[in-house]
PDB file of C-alpha atoms in Angstrom:
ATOM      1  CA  UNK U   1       0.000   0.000   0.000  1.00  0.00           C
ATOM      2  CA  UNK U   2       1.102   3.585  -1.047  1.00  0.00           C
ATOM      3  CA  UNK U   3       2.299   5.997   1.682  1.00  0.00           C
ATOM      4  CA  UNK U   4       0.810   9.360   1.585  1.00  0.00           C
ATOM      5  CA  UNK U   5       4.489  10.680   0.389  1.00  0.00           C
ATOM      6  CA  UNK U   6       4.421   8.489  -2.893  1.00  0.00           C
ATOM      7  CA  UNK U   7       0.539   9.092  -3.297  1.00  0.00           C
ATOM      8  CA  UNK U   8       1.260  13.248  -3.240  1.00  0.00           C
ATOM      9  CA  UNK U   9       4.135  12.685  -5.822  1.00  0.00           C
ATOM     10  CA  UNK U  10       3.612  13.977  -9.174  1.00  0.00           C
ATOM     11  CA  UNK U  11       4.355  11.394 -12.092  1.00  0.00           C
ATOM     12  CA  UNK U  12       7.704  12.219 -12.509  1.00  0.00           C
ATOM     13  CA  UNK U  13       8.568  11.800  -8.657  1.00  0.00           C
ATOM     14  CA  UNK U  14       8.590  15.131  -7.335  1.00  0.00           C
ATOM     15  CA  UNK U  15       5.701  16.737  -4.442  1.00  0.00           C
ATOM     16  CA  UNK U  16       2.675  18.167  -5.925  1.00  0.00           C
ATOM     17  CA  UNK U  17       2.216  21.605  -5.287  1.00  0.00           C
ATOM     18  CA  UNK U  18      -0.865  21.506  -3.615  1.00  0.00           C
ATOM     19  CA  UNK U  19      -1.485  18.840  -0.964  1.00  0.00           C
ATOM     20  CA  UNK U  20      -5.438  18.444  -0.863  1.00  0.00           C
ATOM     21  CA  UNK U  21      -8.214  19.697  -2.415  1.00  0.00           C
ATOM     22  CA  UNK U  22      -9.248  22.164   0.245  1.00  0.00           C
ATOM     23  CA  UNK U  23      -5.784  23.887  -0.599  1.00  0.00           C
ATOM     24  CA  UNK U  24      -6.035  23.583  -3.858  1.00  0.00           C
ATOM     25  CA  UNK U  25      -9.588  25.341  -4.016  1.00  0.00           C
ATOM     26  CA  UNK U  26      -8.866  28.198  -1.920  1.00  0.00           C
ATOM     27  CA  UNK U  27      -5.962  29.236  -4.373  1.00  0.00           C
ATOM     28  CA  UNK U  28      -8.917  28.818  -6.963  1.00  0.00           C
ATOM     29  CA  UNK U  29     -11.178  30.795  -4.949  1.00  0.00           C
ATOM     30  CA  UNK U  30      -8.876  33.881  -4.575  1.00  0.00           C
ATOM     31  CA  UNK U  31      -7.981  33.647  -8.440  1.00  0.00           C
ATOM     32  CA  UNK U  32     -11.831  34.131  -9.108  1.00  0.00           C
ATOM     33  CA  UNK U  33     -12.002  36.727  -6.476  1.00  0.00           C
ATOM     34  CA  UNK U  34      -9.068  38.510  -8.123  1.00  0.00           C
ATOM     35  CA  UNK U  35     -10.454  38.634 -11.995  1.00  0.00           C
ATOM     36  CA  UNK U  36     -14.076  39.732 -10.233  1.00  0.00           C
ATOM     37  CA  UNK U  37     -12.426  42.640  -9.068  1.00  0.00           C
ATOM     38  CA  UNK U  38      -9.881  43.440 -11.454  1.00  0.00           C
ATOM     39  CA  UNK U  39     -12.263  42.384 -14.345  1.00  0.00           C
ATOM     40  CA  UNK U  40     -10.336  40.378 -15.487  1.00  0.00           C
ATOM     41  CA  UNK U  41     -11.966  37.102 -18.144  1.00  0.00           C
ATOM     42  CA  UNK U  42     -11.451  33.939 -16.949  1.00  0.00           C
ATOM     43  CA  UNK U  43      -9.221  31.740 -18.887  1.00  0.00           C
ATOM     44  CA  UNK U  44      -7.250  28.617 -18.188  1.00  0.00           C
ATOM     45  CA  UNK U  45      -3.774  30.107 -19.000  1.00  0.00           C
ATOM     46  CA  UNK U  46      -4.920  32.659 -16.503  1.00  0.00           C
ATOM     47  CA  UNK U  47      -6.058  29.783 -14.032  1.00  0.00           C
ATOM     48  CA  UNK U  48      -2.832  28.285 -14.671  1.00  0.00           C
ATOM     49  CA  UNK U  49      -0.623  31.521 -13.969  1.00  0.00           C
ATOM     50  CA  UNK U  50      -3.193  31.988 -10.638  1.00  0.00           C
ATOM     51  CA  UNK U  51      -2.023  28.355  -9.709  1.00  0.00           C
ATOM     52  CA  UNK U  52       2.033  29.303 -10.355  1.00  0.00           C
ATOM     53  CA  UNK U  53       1.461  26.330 -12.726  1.00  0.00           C
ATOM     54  CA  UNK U  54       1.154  24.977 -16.126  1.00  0.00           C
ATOM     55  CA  UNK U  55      -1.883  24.310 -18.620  1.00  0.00           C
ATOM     56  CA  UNK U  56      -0.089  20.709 -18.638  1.00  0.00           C
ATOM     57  CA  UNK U  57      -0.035  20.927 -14.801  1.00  0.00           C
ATOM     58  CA  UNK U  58      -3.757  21.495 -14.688  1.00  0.00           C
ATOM     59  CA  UNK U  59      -4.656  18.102 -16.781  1.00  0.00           C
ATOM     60  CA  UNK U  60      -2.747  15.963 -14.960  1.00  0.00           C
ATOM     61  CA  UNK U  61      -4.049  17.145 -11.811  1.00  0.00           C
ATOM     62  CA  UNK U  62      -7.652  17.031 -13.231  1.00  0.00           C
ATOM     63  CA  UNK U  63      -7.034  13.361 -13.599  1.00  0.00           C
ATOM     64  CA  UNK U  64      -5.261  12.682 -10.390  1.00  0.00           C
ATOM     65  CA  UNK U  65      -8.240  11.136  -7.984  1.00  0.00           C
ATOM     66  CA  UNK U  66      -7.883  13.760  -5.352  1.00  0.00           C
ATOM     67  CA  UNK U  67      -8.380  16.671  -7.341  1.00  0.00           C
ATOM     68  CA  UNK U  68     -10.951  16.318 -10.672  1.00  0.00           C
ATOM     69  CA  UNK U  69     -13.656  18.148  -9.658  1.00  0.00           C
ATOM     70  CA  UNK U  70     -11.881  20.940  -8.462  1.00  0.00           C
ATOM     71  CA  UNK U  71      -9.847  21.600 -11.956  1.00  0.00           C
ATOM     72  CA  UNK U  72     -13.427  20.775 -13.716  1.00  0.00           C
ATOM     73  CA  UNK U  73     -15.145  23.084 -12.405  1.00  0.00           C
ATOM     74  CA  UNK U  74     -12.415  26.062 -12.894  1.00  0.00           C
ATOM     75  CA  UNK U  75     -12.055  24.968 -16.277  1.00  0.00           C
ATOM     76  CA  UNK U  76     -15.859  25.054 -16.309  1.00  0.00           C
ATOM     77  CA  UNK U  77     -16.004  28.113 -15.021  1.00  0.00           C
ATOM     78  CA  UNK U  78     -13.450  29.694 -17.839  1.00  0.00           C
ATOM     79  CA  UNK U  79     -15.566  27.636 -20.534  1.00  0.00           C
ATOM     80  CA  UNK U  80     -18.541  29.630 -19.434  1.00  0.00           C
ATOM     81  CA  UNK U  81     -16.976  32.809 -19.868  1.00  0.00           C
ATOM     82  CA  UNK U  82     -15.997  32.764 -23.288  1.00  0.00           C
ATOM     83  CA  UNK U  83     -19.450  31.033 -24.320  1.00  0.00           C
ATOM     84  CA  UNK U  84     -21.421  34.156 -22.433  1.00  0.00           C
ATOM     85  CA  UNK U  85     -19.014  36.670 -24.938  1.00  0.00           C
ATOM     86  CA  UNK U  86     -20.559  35.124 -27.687  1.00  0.00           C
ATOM     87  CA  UNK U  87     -23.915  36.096 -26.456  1.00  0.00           C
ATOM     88  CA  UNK U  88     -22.777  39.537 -25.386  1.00  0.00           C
ATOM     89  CA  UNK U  89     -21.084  40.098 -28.618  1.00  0.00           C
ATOM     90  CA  UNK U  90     -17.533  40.625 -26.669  1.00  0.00           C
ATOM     91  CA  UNK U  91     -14.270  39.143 -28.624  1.00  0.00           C
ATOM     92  CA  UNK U  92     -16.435  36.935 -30.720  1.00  0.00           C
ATOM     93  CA  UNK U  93     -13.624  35.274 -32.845  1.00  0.00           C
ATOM     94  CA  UNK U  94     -11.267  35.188 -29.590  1.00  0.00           C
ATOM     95  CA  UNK U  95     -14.341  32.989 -27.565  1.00  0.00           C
ATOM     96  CA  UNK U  96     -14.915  30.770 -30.679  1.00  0.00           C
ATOM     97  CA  UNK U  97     -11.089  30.119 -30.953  1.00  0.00           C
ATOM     98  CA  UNK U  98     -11.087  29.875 -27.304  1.00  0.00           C
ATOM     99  CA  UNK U  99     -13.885  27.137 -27.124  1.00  0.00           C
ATOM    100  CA  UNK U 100     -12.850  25.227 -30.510  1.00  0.00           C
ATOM    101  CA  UNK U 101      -8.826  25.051 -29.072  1.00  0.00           C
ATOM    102  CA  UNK U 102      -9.583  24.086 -25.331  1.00  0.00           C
ATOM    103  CA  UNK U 103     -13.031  22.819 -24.949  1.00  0.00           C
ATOM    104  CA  UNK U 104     -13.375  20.686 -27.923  1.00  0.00           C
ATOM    105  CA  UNK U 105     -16.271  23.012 -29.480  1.00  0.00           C
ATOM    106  CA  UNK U 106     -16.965  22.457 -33.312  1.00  0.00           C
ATOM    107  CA  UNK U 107     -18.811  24.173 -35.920  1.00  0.00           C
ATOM    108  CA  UNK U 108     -21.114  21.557 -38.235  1.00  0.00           C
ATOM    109  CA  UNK U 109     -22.936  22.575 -41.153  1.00  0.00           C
ATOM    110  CA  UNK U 110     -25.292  20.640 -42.357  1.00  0.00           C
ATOM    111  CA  UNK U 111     -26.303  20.682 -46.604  1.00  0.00           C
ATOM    112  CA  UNK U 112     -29.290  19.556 -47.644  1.00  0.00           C
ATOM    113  CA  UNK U 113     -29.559  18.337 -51.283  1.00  0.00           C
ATOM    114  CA  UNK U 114     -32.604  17.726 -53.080  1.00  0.00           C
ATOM    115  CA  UNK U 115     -32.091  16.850 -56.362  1.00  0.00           C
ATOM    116  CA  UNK U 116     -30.376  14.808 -59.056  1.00  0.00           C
ATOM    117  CA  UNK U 117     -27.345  14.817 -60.471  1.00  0.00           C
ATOM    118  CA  UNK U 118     -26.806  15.545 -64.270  1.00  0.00           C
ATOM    119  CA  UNK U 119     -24.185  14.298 -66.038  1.00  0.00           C
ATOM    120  CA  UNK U 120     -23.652  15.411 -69.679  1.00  0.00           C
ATOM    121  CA  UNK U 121     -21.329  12.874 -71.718  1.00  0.00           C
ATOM    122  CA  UNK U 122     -22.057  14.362 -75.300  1.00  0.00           C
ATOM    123  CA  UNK U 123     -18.708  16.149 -75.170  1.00  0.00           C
TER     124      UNK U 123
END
């Protein structure tokens, strides 16, 4: 059975930064606090800086068991941002690259063709 040393290592051997959850969502907590006032938008390189982390950083600790839904919902919480400045017509292309680069967002279009196809071989 792990240790709680060896189970609060990151992957490549060395301490994570933050020890528990609790920790980990106050520093969250102050970060949202911070862009509130400032008015500031909420992105994830922004969460990351907040953090004195990486984007990188911020997925593997999103996948470590003690800390997904803290990172989920800060990355959430960023995704929600740049979807409501589509709506308020703020940055438009920034928030679509935004979503399409780091939240998997897509634009479909869908064609419709009723009809058939000619082909001419008299030529």
């Amino acid at each position: 059975m792990e240790n709680n040393e060896e189970k609060n290592k990151h992957p490549g051997g060395r301490p994570l930064k933050f020890k528990n959850e609790k920790e980990l969502q106050k520093k969250i907590d102050a970060w949202l606090k911070s862009c509130k006032k400032e008015k500031r938008p909420l992105t994830i390189t922004g969460l990351a800086l907040a953090l004195d982390t990486s984007r990188n950083v911020l997925i593997e600790y999103e996948n470590r068991d003690q800390f997904p839904n803290t990172i989920k919902r800060a990355k959430l919480l960023c995704e929600n941002y740049a979807e409501e400045a589509l709506f308020l017509g703020k940055s438009v292309a920034g928030a679509i690259f935004n979503l399409k680069n780091n939240y998997g967002w897509k634009e479909k279009q869908e064609i419709e063709h009723n009809g058939g196809v000619f082909i001419n071989l008299d030529k």
